[in-house]
Amino acid sequence: MAKTVKLTAPLTDQDVLQLNIGDTVLVSGVIYTARDAAHKRLVDLLAKGEPLPMDLAGQIMYYVGPSPAPPGRVIGAAGPTTSYRMDSYAPILIKLGLKAMIGKGKRGAAVIEAMKAHKAVYLGATGGAGALISQRIKAAEVIAFPELGPEAVHRLEVEDFPTMVINDCQGRDLYEQGVREYRRTIAR
């Protein structure tokens, strides 16, 4: 049965091992943003033996390119981007200790295997709700690659940021479960 869990980043193995597909997770603490251009740069830094702009151990990466902050706000709309664009980079970052990723859409088999092997989860955020989601972001600053504009790496402080577990540490997939349940329902 799905439950609601409040977690504060950085996360531990115990934090993510308690999560099952369908659970609602309200995230607080510091999370980082990166999309495909930033992911490529992070992996390129690693390939050169250079340090990353943040320690990934226990961290959460949000796949978002936020819009500029309107007057009186810390950030503009901050809705999730399609996660599969990061799939070629995600296993490398998960191996370095990344504990959760937030985005939308399915993940590839290599990402799911890396999550199982290194105790990480994939959390879904509601696409199309970027303005609403951004209200849960309390502070934002660019920490790397400012020339990428909205795709720069940001450090966000969030409070009760709403997500749902799509892939858990056991390799289960909420999307696949939903399709199976639908097929069972229409077969009856």
GROMACS .gro file of N, CA and C in nm, residues 84-182:
model
  297
   84TYR      N    1   1.468   1.047  -1.983
   84TYR     CA    2   1.549   0.954  -2.063
   84TYR      C    3   1.666   1.024  -2.131
   85ARG      N    4   1.660   1.157  -2.145
   85ARG     CA    5   1.771   1.229  -2.208
   85ARG      C    6   1.897   1.223  -2.120
   86MET      N    7   1.881   1.191  -1.993
   86MET     CA    8   1.996   1.180  -1.902
   86MET      C    9   2.039   1.035  -1.882
   87ASP      N   10   1.971   0.940  -1.947
   87ASP     CA   11   1.996   0.798  -1.922
   87ASP      C   12   2.138   0.752  -1.952
   88SER      N   13   2.204   0.813  -2.050
   88SER     CA   14   2.341   0.768  -2.080
   88SER      C   15   2.441   0.815  -1.974
   89TYR      N   16   2.404   0.917  -1.896
   89TYR     CA   17   2.492   0.971  -1.792
   89TYR      C   18   2.457   0.923  -1.651
   90ALA      N   19   2.329   0.894  -1.628
   90ALA     CA   20   2.281   0.865  -1.493
   90ALA      C   21   2.354   0.749  -1.423
   91PRO      N   22   2.381   0.636  -1.490
   91PRO     CA   23   2.449   0.528  -1.417
   91PRO      C   24   2.584   0.568  -1.359
   92ILE      N   25   2.657   0.654  -1.428
   92ILE     CA   26   2.787   0.701  -1.379
   92ILE      C   27   2.768   0.781  -1.250
   93LEU      N   28   2.669   0.869  -1.249
   93LEU     CA   29   2.644   0.954  -1.132
   93LEU      C   30   2.586   0.874  -1.016
   94ILE      N   31   2.501   0.777  -1.047
   94ILE     CA   32   2.446   0.690  -0.942
   94ILE      C   33   2.560   0.613  -0.874
   95LYS      N   34   2.655   0.564  -0.952
   95LYS     CA   35   2.769   0.491  -0.896
   95LYS      C   36   2.850   0.579  -0.801
   96LEU      N   37   2.848   0.711  -0.823
   96LEU     CA   38   2.920   0.804  -0.736
   96LEU      C   39   2.841   0.843  -0.612
   97GLY      N   40   2.720   0.785  -0.596
   97GLY     CA   41   2.645   0.808  -0.474
   97GLY      C   42   2.515   0.884  -0.488
   98LEU      N   43   2.479   0.927  -0.610
   98LEU     CA   44   2.351   0.993  -0.631
   98LEU      C   45   2.240   0.899  -0.584
   99LYS      N   46   2.153   0.946  -0.496
   99LYS     CA   47   2.051   0.859  -0.436
   99LYS      C   48   1.914   0.872  -0.499
  100ALA      N   49   1.886   0.986  -0.563
  100ALA     CA   50   1.755   1.003  -0.625
  100ALA      C   51   1.764   1.100  -0.741
  101MET      N   52   1.677   1.077  -0.837
  101MET     CA   53   1.662   1.166  -0.950
  101MET      C   54   1.515   1.200  -0.959
  102ILE      N   55   1.485   1.324  -0.997
  102ILE     CA   56   1.347   1.369  -1.013
  102ILE      C   57   1.329   1.414  -1.158
  103GLY      N   58   1.226   1.364  -1.223
  103GLY     CA   59   1.198   1.403  -1.360
  103GLY      C   60   1.062   1.355  -1.401
  104LYS      N   61   1.045   1.333  -1.532
  104LYS     CA   62   0.920   1.275  -1.581
  104LYS      C   63   0.953   1.176  -1.692
  105GLY      N   64   0.869   1.076  -1.706
  105GLY     CA   65   0.887   0.975  -1.809
  105GLY      C   66   0.967   0.854  -1.762
  106LYS      N   67   0.972   0.755  -1.850
  106LYS     CA   68   1.038   0.627  -1.819
  106LYS      C   69   1.189   0.639  -1.819
  107ARG      N   70   1.253   0.545  -1.750
  107ARG     CA   71   1.399   0.533  -1.747
  107ARG      C   72   1.438   0.405  -1.820
  108GLY      N   73   1.559   0.404  -1.873
  108GLY     CA   74   1.610   0.288  -1.944
  108GLY      C   75   1.658   0.179  -1.849
  109ALA      N   76   1.680   0.062  -1.907
  109ALA     CA   77   1.720  -0.055  -1.829
  109ALA      C   78   1.852  -0.034  -1.755
  110ALA      N   79   1.949   0.032  -1.817
  110ALA     CA   80   2.079   0.054  -1.751
  110ALA      C   81   2.065   0.142  -1.628
  111VAL      N   82   1.975   0.239  -1.633
  111VAL     CA   83   1.953   0.326  -1.517
  111VAL      C   84   1.887   0.247  -1.405
  112ILE      N   85   1.789   0.167  -1.439
  112ILE     CA   86   1.718   0.086  -1.339
  112ILE      C   87   1.815  -0.013  -1.274
  113GLU      N   88   1.901  -0.074  -1.353
  113GLU     CA   89   2.001  -0.167  -1.297
  113GLU      C   90   2.098  -0.093  -1.204
  114ALA      N   91   2.139   0.027  -1.242
  114ALA     CA   92   2.229   0.106  -1.156
  114ALA      C   93   2.159   0.141  -1.025
  115MET      N   94   2.030   0.174  -1.032
  115MET     CA   95   1.955   0.205  -0.909
  115MET      C   96   1.948   0.083  -0.817
  116LYS      N   97   1.927  -0.034  -0.875
  116LYS     CA   98   1.923  -0.156  -0.795
  116LYS      C   99   2.060  -0.183  -0.732
  117ALA      N  100   2.166  -0.169  -0.810
  117ALA     CA  101   2.300  -0.201  -0.763
  117ALA      C  102   2.351  -0.104  -0.657
  118HIS      N  103   2.309   0.022  -0.664
  118HIS     CA  104   2.367   0.124  -0.576
  118HIS      C  105   2.263   0.190  -0.484
  119LYS      N  106   2.145   0.132  -0.475
  119LYS     CA  107   2.040   0.180  -0.384
  119LYS      C  108   2.003   0.326  -0.413
  120ALA      N  109   1.937   0.345  -0.525
  120ALA     CA  110   1.888   0.477  -0.564
  120ALA      C  111   1.746   0.462  -0.616
  121VAL      N  112   1.675   0.574  -0.625
  121VAL     CA  113   1.537   0.574  -0.673
  121VAL      C  114   1.517   0.684  -0.776
  122TYR      N  115   1.412   0.666  -0.854
  122TYR     CA  116   1.369   0.767  -0.950
  122TYR      C  117   1.232   0.815  -0.906
  123LEU      N  118   1.223   0.947  -0.888
  123LEU     CA  119   1.100   1.011  -0.843
  123LEU      C  120   1.040   1.091  -0.956
  124GLY      N  121   0.910   1.081  -0.972
  124GLY     CA  122   0.841   1.159  -1.074
  124GLY      C  123   0.783   1.285  -1.014
  125ALA      N  124   0.793   1.394  -1.089
  125ALA     CA  125   0.725   1.519  -1.054
  125ALA      C  126   0.622   1.546  -1.163
  126THR      N  127   0.520   1.620  -1.131
  126THR     CA  128   0.411   1.642  -1.224
  126THR      C  129   0.449   1.740  -1.333
  127GLY      N  130   0.453   1.690  -1.457
  127GLY     CA  131   0.479   1.775  -1.571
  127GLY      C  132   0.362   1.871  -1.591
  128GLY      N  133   0.391   1.992  -1.639
  128GLY     CA  134   0.287   2.091  -1.661
  128GLY      C  135   0.250   2.171  -1.538
  129ALA      N  136   0.314   2.141  -1.425
  129ALA     CA  137   0.282   2.209  -1.300
  129ALA      C  138   0.402   2.289  -1.249
  130GLY      N  139   0.485   2.338  -1.341
  130GLY     CA  140   0.610   2.405  -1.304
  130GLY      C  141   0.591   2.526  -1.214
  131ALA      N  142   0.487   2.605  -1.240
  131ALA     CA  143   0.464   2.724  -1.156
  131ALA      C  144   0.424   2.682  -1.015
  132LEU      N  145   0.341   2.580  -1.005
  132LEU     CA  146   0.297   2.531  -0.874
  132LEU      C  147   0.413   2.468  -0.798
  133ILE      N  148   0.489   2.383  -0.866
  133ILE     CA  149   0.602   2.316  -0.803
  133ILE      C  150   0.704   2.418  -0.752
  134SER      N  151   0.725   2.525  -0.828
  134SER     CA  152   0.828   2.624  -0.790
  134SER      C  153   0.799   2.689  -0.656
  135GLN      N  154   0.676   2.684  -0.610
  135GLN     CA  155   0.642   2.741  -0.479
  135GLN      C  156   0.707   2.664  -0.365
  136ARG      N  157   0.751   2.541  -0.390
  136ARG     CA  158   0.816   2.459  -0.288
  136ARG      C  159   0.966   2.486  -0.283
  137ILE      N  160   1.016   2.570  -0.375
  137ILE     CA  161   1.159   2.605  -0.381
  137ILE      C  162   1.180   2.734  -0.303
  138LYS      N  163   1.260   2.727  -0.199
  138LYS     CA  164   1.278   2.841  -0.108
  138LYS      C  165   1.403   2.923  -0.138
  139ALA      N  166   1.503   2.864  -0.206
  139ALA     CA  167   1.625   2.936  -0.243
  139ALA      C  168   1.683   2.867  -0.366
  140ALA      N  169   1.751   2.947  -0.450
  140ALA     CA  170   1.812   2.893  -0.571
  140ALA      C  171   1.937   2.973  -0.604
  141GLU      N  172   2.044   2.899  -0.640
  141GLU     CA  173   2.165   2.967  -0.686
  141GLU      C  174   2.234   2.879  -0.788
  142VAL      N  175   2.293   2.942  -0.889
  142VAL     CA  176   2.371   2.870  -0.989
  142VAL      C  177   2.506   2.837  -0.928
  143ILE      N  178   2.547   2.709  -0.938
  143ILE     CA  179   2.676   2.669  -0.882
  143ILE      C  180   2.775   2.622  -0.988
  144ALA      N  181   2.728   2.598  -1.112
  144ALA     CA  182   2.819   2.553  -1.217
  144ALA      C  183   2.758   2.578  -1.355
  145PHE      N  184   2.845   2.604  -1.449
  145PHE     CA  185   2.811   2.621  -1.589
  145PHE      C  186   2.708   2.731  -1.615
  146PRO      N  187   2.729   2.852  -1.563
  146PRO     CA  188   2.631   2.960  -1.580
  146PRO      C  189   2.604   2.993  -1.726
  147GLU      N  190   2.701   2.965  -1.812
  147GLU     CA  191   2.683   2.993  -1.955
  147GLU      C  192   2.572   2.908  -2.019
  148LEU      N  193   2.528   2.804  -1.949
  148LEU     CA  194   2.418   2.721  -2.000
  148LEU      C  195   2.281   2.782  -1.972
  149GLY      N  196   2.278   2.897  -1.908
  149GLY     CA  197   2.149   2.963  -1.880
  149GLY      C  198   2.064   2.877  -1.789
  150PRO      N  199   1.938   2.852  -1.828
  150PRO     CA  200   1.851   2.774  -1.741
  150PRO      C  201   1.899   2.629  -1.720
  151GLU      N  202   1.987   2.582  -1.809
  151GLU     CA  203   2.038   2.446  -1.794
  151GLU      C  204   2.164   2.439  -1.707
  152ALA      N  205   2.204   2.551  -1.648
  152ALA     CA  206   2.317   2.550  -1.554
  152ALA      C  207   2.282   2.462  -1.435
  153VAL      N  208   2.382   2.421  -1.360
  153VAL     CA  209   2.357   2.346  -1.237
  153VAL      C  210   2.319   2.445  -1.128
  154HIS      N  211   2.203   2.422  -1.069
  154HIS     CA  212   2.154   2.506  -0.960
  154HIS      C  213   2.154   2.427  -0.830
  155ARG      N  214   2.174   2.496  -0.721
  155ARG     CA  215   2.155   2.439  -0.587
  155ARG      C  216   2.023   2.496  -0.538
  156LEU      N  217   1.927   2.409  -0.513
  156LEU     CA  218   1.795   2.451  -0.467
  156LEU      C  219   1.774   2.408  -0.322
  157GLU      N  220   1.711   2.494  -0.245
  157GLU     CA  221   1.662   2.455  -0.113
  157GLU      C  222   1.511   2.440  -0.127
  158VAL      N  223   1.462   2.320  -0.095
  158VAL     CA  224   1.320   2.289  -0.113
  158VAL      C  225   1.257   2.249   0.018
  159GLU      N  226   1.124   2.266   0.023
  159GLU     CA  227   1.047   2.226   0.141
  159GLU      C  228   0.922   2.153   0.094
  160ASP      N  229   0.911   2.026   0.135
  160ASP     CA  230   0.796   1.943   0.098
  160ASP      C  231   0.770   1.945  -0.053
  161PHE      N  232   0.876   1.928  -0.128
  161PHE     CA  233   0.870   1.924  -0.275
  161PHE      C  234   0.800   1.793  -0.314
  162PRO      N  235   0.685   1.798  -0.384
  162PRO     CA  236   0.604   1.678  -0.408
  162PRO      C  237   0.655   1.590  -0.522
  163THR      N  238   0.678   1.463  -0.491
  163THR     CA  239   0.720   1.364  -0.591
  163THR      C  240   0.651   1.231  -0.563
  164MET      N  241   0.666   1.138  -0.658
  164MET     CA  242   0.614   1.002  -0.640
  164MET      C  243   0.720   0.904  -0.688
  165VAL      N  244   0.735   0.793  -0.619
  165VAL     CA  245   0.835   0.692  -0.656
  165VAL      C  246   0.788   0.620  -0.782
  166ILE      N  247   0.868   0.635  -0.889
  166ILE     CA  248   0.840   0.568  -1.016
  166ILE      C  249   0.921   0.439  -1.026
  167ASN      N  250   1.049   0.443  -0.990
  167ASN     CA  251   1.134   0.323  -0.986
  167ASN      C  252   1.198   0.316  -0.849
  168ASP      N  253   1.183   0.201  -0.783
  168ASP     CA  254   1.241   0.185  -0.650
  168ASP      C  255   1.371   0.105  -0.657
  169CYS      N  256   1.433   0.083  -0.543
  169CYS     CA  257   1.562   0.014  -0.536
  169CYS      C  258   1.554  -0.132  -0.578
  170GLN      N  259   1.435  -0.188  -0.579
  170GLN     CA  260   1.418  -0.327  -0.619
  170GLN      C  261   1.399  -0.342  -0.771
  171GLY      N  262   1.397  -0.228  -0.842
  171GLY     CA  263   1.382  -0.233  -0.987
  171GLY      C  264   1.238  -0.232  -1.035
  172ARG      N  265   1.145  -0.215  -0.942
  172ARG     CA  266   1.004  -0.209  -0.983
  172ARG      C  267   0.975  -0.077  -1.053
  173ASP      N  268   0.877  -0.080  -1.144
  173ASP     CA  269   0.844   0.035  -1.228
  173ASP      C  270   0.695   0.064  -1.217
  174LEU      N  271   0.661   0.182  -1.165
  174LEU     CA  272   0.520   0.219  -1.148
  174LEU      C  273   0.446   0.223  -1.281
  175TYR      N  274   0.512   0.271  -1.385
  175TYR     CA  275   0.446   0.278  -1.517
  175TYR      C  276   0.410   0.138  -1.567
  176GLU      N  277   0.504   0.044  -1.553
  176GLU     CA  278   0.477  -0.093  -1.598
  176GLU      C  279   0.368  -0.157  -1.514
  177GLN      N  280   0.369  -0.133  -1.383
  177GLN     CA  281   0.265  -0.187  -1.297
  177GLN      C  282   0.129  -0.133  -1.337
  178GLY      N  283   0.122  -0.005  -1.369
  178GLY     CA  284  -0.004   0.056  -1.411
  178GLY      C  285  -0.059  -0.008  -1.537
  179VAL      N  286   0.027  -0.036  -1.633
  179VAL     CA  287  -0.015  -0.100  -1.758
  179VAL      C  288  -0.067  -0.241  -1.729
  180ARG      N  289   0.005  -0.316  -1.643
  180ARG     CA  290  -0.040  -0.452  -1.609
  180ARG      C  291  -0.177  -0.449  -1.541
  181GLU      N  292  -0.195  -0.356  -1.447
  181GLU     CA  293  -0.324  -0.347  -1.378
  181GLU      C  294  -0.436  -0.307  -1.473
  182TYR      N  295  -0.407  -0.218  -1.566
  182TYR     CA  296  -0.507  -0.177  -1.664
  182TYR      C  297  -0.547  -0.296  -1.750
   0.00000   0.00000   0.00000
